[in-house]
Short mmCIF file of C-alpha atoms in Angstrom, two decimals:
data_model
loop_
_atom_site.label_atom_id
_atom_site.label_comp_id
_atom_site.label_asym_id
_atom_site.label_seq_id
_atom_site.Cartn_x
_atom_site.Cartn_y
_atom_site.Cartn_z
CA ASN A 1 16.39 -1.31 3.41
CA ALA A 2 18.06 -3.40 0.52
CA GLY A 3 14.83 -4.15 -1.37
CA VAL A 4 15.76 -7.30 -3.66
CA THR A 5 19.07 -8.62 -3.26
CA GLN A 6 20.32 -11.16 -5.63
CA THR A 7 23.27 -13.62 -5.03
CA PRO A 8 25.70 -14.28 -6.46
CA LYS A 9 26.18 -11.00 -9.02
CA PHE A 10 28.72 -13.08 -11.34
CA GLN A 11 29.13 -16.78 -11.98
CA VAL A 12 30.47 -18.97 -14.73
CA LEU A 13 29.51 -22.34 -15.10
CA LYS A 14 30.71 -25.45 -17.52
CA THR A 15 28.09 -26.83 -19.55
CA GLY A 16 26.13 -29.83 -17.36
CA GLN A 17 27.04 -28.01 -14.07
CA SER A 18 24.10 -27.12 -11.78
CA MET A 19 23.74 -24.21 -9.43
CA THR A 20 21.07 -22.22 -7.51
CA LEU A 21 20.63 -18.24 -7.89
CA GLN A 22 19.40 -16.90 -4.61
CA CYS A 23 17.07 -14.14 -4.21
CA ALA A 24 15.29 -12.55 -1.21
CA GLN A 25 13.09 -9.18 -0.50
CA ASP A 26 12.76 -7.37 2.70
CA MET A 27 9.65 -5.48 1.46
CA ASN A 28 7.29 -7.84 2.79
CA HIS A 29 5.58 -8.59 -0.97
CA ASN A 30 3.64 -11.54 -1.74
CA SER A 31 4.60 -11.73 -5.69
CA MET A 32 8.16 -12.60 -6.59
CA TYR A 33 9.58 -13.40 -10.30
CA TRP A 34 12.39 -14.20 -12.32
CA TYR A 35 13.51 -13.03 -15.43
CA ARG A 36 16.38 -13.42 -17.89
CA GLN A 37 17.43 -10.53 -20.25
CA ASP A 38 19.61 -11.67 -23.13
CA PRO A 39 21.63 -8.82 -24.84
CA GLY A 40 20.13 -6.24 -26.64
CA MET A 41 16.67 -7.88 -25.60
CA GLY A 42 13.84 -7.35 -23.40
CA LEU A 43 12.72 -9.36 -20.31
CA ARG A 44 11.33 -13.00 -20.64
CA LEU A 45 9.56 -14.24 -17.31
CA ILE A 46 10.96 -17.89 -16.57
CA TYR A 47 8.87 -18.42 -13.24
CA TYR A 48 6.99 -16.75 -10.78
CA SER A 49 5.25 -17.03 -7.44
CA ALA A 50 2.23 -15.29 -6.94
CA SER A 51 2.11 -15.65 -3.23
CA GLU A 52 3.95 -17.80 -0.72
CA GLY A 53 3.37 -21.53 -1.29
CA THR A 54 2.57 -21.38 -5.00
CA THR A 55 4.94 -21.25 -7.98
CA ASP A 56 4.03 -21.36 -12.01
CA LYS A 57 5.78 -20.98 -15.46
CA GLY A 58 6.38 -18.15 -17.40
CA GLU A 59 7.13 -17.86 -21.03
CA VAL A 60 10.81 -19.87 -20.75
CA PRO A 61 10.48 -22.20 -18.04
CA ASN A 62 12.58 -25.04 -19.62
CA GLY A 63 15.80 -26.25 -18.00
CA TYR A 64 14.92 -24.30 -14.85
CA ASN A 65 13.16 -24.99 -11.29
CA VAL A 66 12.21 -22.79 -8.54
CA SER A 67 11.37 -22.85 -5.09
CA ARG A 68 9.64 -20.04 -2.98
CA LEU A 69 11.27 -21.08 0.25
CA ASN A 70 9.11 -18.77 2.08
CA LYS A 71 7.83 -15.18 1.88
CA ARG A 72 11.07 -13.48 1.54
CA GLU A 73 13.01 -15.83 -0.53
CA PHE A 74 12.67 -17.42 -4.17
CA SER A 75 15.29 -19.39 -5.64
CA LEU A 76 16.01 -20.19 -9.40
CA ARG A 77 18.05 -23.81 -10.07
CA LEU A 78 19.75 -24.97 -13.46
CA GLU A 79 19.84 -28.30 -13.02
CA SER A 80 22.04 -29.13 -16.08
CA ALA A 81 23.51 -25.83 -17.45
CA ALA A 82 23.76 -24.83 -21.19
CA PRO A 83 25.49 -22.26 -23.29
CA SER A 84 21.64 -20.99 -24.05
CA GLN A 85 21.35 -20.19 -20.64
CA THR A 86 23.82 -17.47 -20.70
CA SER A 87 22.10 -14.58 -19.78
CA VAL A 88 21.49 -11.85 -16.99
CA TYR A 89 18.95 -13.05 -14.52
CA PHE A 90 16.67 -10.70 -12.42
CA CYS A 91 14.57 -11.15 -9.46
CA ALA A 92 11.88 -9.12 -8.99
CA SER A 93 9.19 -8.72 -6.33
CA SER A 94 5.61 -7.06 -5.87
CA GLU A 95 3.19 -6.50 -3.25
CA GLY A 96 0.55 -8.31 -5.04
CA TRP A 97 -0.38 -9.30 -8.77
CA ASN A 98 -1.17 -6.24 -10.97
CA GLN A 99 1.32 -4.02 -8.81
CA PRO A 100 4.66 -2.53 -9.39
CA GLN A 101 7.70 -4.89 -9.43
CA HIS A 102 10.83 -3.91 -7.94
CA PHE A 103 14.01 -5.69 -9.55
CA GLY A 104 17.54 -6.60 -7.99
CA ASP A 105 20.78 -6.14 -9.60
CA GLY A 106 21.01 -9.09 -11.27
CA THR A 107 23.26 -12.24 -11.74
CA ARG A 108 25.63 -12.31 -14.75
CA LEU A 109 25.55 -16.11 -15.71
CA SER A 110 28.10 -17.47 -18.40
CA ILE A 111 28.33 -21.06 -19.38
CA LEU A 112 31.03 -22.50 -21.26
CA GLY B 1 -1.93 -13.57 -24.59
CA GLU B 2 -0.66 -10.14 -24.35
CA ASN B 3 1.60 -8.88 -27.00
CA VAL B 4 3.40 -5.27 -26.65
CA GLU B 5 5.18 -3.66 -29.79
CA GLN B 6 7.63 -0.89 -28.60
CA HIS B 7 8.48 1.97 -31.30
CA PRO B 8 11.22 3.35 -31.92
CA SER B 9 13.92 0.88 -31.12
CA THR B 10 16.31 3.63 -30.96
CA LEU B 11 15.82 7.44 -30.57
CA SER B 12 18.74 10.00 -30.67
CA VAL B 13 17.56 13.66 -29.35
CA GLN B 14 19.31 16.72 -29.04
CA GLU B 15 19.92 17.76 -24.99
CA GLY B 16 16.63 20.24 -24.03
CA ASP B 17 14.42 18.59 -26.45
CA SER B 18 11.55 16.00 -26.23
CA ALA B 19 11.56 12.21 -26.36
CA VAL B 20 8.33 10.27 -27.25
CA ILE B 21 8.40 6.37 -27.11
CA LYS B 22 5.01 4.59 -28.09
CA CYS B 23 3.93 1.15 -27.25
CA THR B 24 0.70 -0.72 -28.68
CA TYR B 25 -1.05 -3.60 -26.61
CA SER B 26 -3.18 -6.55 -27.98
CA ASP B 27 -5.57 -7.28 -25.00
CA SER B 28 -8.21 -5.03 -24.25
CA ALA B 29 -8.40 -6.20 -20.70
CA SER B 30 -5.05 -4.92 -19.89
CA ASN B 31 -5.31 -2.46 -17.18
CA TYR B 32 -1.87 -1.94 -15.80
CA PHE B 33 0.74 0.04 -17.79
CA PRO B 34 4.28 0.65 -16.02
CA TRP B 35 7.44 1.90 -17.73
CA TYR B 36 10.98 1.26 -16.68
CA LYS B 37 14.25 2.57 -17.22
CA GLN B 38 17.62 0.53 -17.62
CA GLU B 39 20.75 2.35 -17.61
CA LEU B 40 23.80 0.19 -18.78
CA GLY B 41 24.81 -2.86 -16.50
CA LYS B 42 22.04 -1.98 -13.85
CA ARG B 43 18.70 -2.95 -12.93
CA PRO B 44 15.26 -1.92 -14.66
CA GLN B 45 13.70 0.80 -12.68
CA LEU B 46 10.06 2.07 -12.53
CA ILE B 47 9.79 5.22 -13.49
CA ILE B 48 6.16 6.09 -14.03
CA ASP B 49 3.00 3.73 -14.38
CA ILE B 50 -0.57 4.25 -15.10
CA ARG B 51 -3.86 2.22 -14.77
CA SER B 52 -6.73 2.12 -17.06
CA ASN B 53 -9.31 4.38 -15.28
CA VAL B 54 -6.61 7.40 -15.92
CA GLY B 55 -5.57 8.85 -19.28
CA GLU B 56 -2.67 10.57 -18.35
CA LYS B 57 0.02 10.87 -15.57
CA LYS B 58 2.94 13.34 -15.00
CA ASP B 59 6.02 13.30 -12.74
CA GLN B 60 8.25 16.17 -13.35
CA ARG B 61 9.50 16.14 -16.78
CA ILE B 62 8.13 12.44 -17.81
CA ALA B 63 4.38 11.86 -18.44
CA VAL B 64 2.36 8.94 -19.74
CA THR B 65 -0.87 9.04 -21.94
CA LEU B 66 -2.94 6.22 -22.15
CA ASN B 67 -5.47 5.51 -25.11
CA LYS B 68 -7.66 2.73 -24.38
CA THR B 69 -9.71 2.59 -27.58
CA ALA B 70 -6.55 2.59 -29.88
CA LYS B 71 -5.07 0.70 -27.23
CA HIS B 72 -1.48 2.17 -27.12
CA PHE B 73 0.20 4.37 -24.61
CA SER B 74 3.33 6.45 -24.98
CA LEU B 75 5.92 8.01 -22.76
CA HIS B 76 6.82 11.60 -22.80
CA ILE B 77 10.36 13.09 -21.90
CA THR B 78 10.13 16.69 -21.72
CA GLU B 79 13.65 18.87 -21.38
CA THR B 80 15.80 15.88 -21.88
CA GLN B 81 19.11 15.51 -20.13
CA PRO B 82 22.35 13.43 -20.84
CA GLU B 83 21.29 11.23 -17.80
CA ASP B 84 18.10 10.36 -19.43
CA SER B 85 20.27 8.16 -21.90
CA ALA B 86 19.19 4.56 -21.17
CA VAL B 87 17.03 1.75 -22.27
CA TYR B 88 13.40 2.38 -21.67
CA PHE B 89 10.94 -0.45 -21.48
CA CYS B 90 7.09 -0.19 -21.59
CA ALA B 91 5.06 -3.47 -20.01
CA ALA B 92 1.17 -4.31 -19.90
CA GLN B 93 -0.66 -6.34 -17.92
CA TYR B 94 -4.31 -7.52 -17.07
CA PRO B 95 -5.87 -9.38 -14.09
CA GLY B 96 -4.58 -12.61 -13.78
CA ASN B 97 -1.81 -12.59 -16.12
CA LYS B 98 1.76 -12.02 -16.23
CA LEU B 99 3.70 -8.56 -16.97
CA THR B 100 4.43 -8.58 -20.48
CA PHE B 101 7.23 -6.34 -21.63
CA GLY B 102 8.04 -4.22 -25.06
CA GLY B 103 11.22 -4.72 -26.83
CA GLY B 104 12.73 -1.74 -25.57
CA THR B 105 14.06 1.72 -26.98
CA ARG B 106 17.45 2.69 -26.38
CA VAL B 107 17.43 6.61 -26.07
CA LEU B 108 20.73 8.85 -26.59
CA VAL B 109 20.76 12.42 -25.41
CA LYS B 110 23.39 14.40 -27.08
CA PRO B 111 24.85 17.15 -25.33
#
């Protein structure tokens, strides 16, 4: 039982490049989330999917898009990467809304 | 929306002493309050949570208390050990809204 799996673990991009961060959970959870964590700071919600087939914006959605591919997978896409998007990205999932969230190991993304 | 304030931002304690972290929230409708521990370079891990129908919850050396009237909740760690050194985040959530995190407390347990 792997929990929440994120790929890749590390990535370096050039400004303007695009990429997709992958997240998959094997806990049969309904809700999934993408957060970013900047150095020395807390977690800020980028996008979330309360249930399969739905996605909504969080606090900091600009520059990102998401896809809830199926119940297991929730991807985050940077269409045109900017240095301000250098951060650690965490995916999380929960059984439902207002339930404990379980985090993946994160993707460390640097944009030059 | 919800706003969560967390204090202190850093906390240094001697091994064996207790550590207390306090959080205040703004929305009286919030009913779910988890605490996460994040070691350096690792993912946040849920260590304990409490719902608004409960005033206190314990799990071995950690406990959380909730004061709904004052809109604050606290994490208590007793008999601290070096492995308790980490950043701790509180959070609050009300039905239909996202989980809002506090800014974090860096705890250092000195041997």
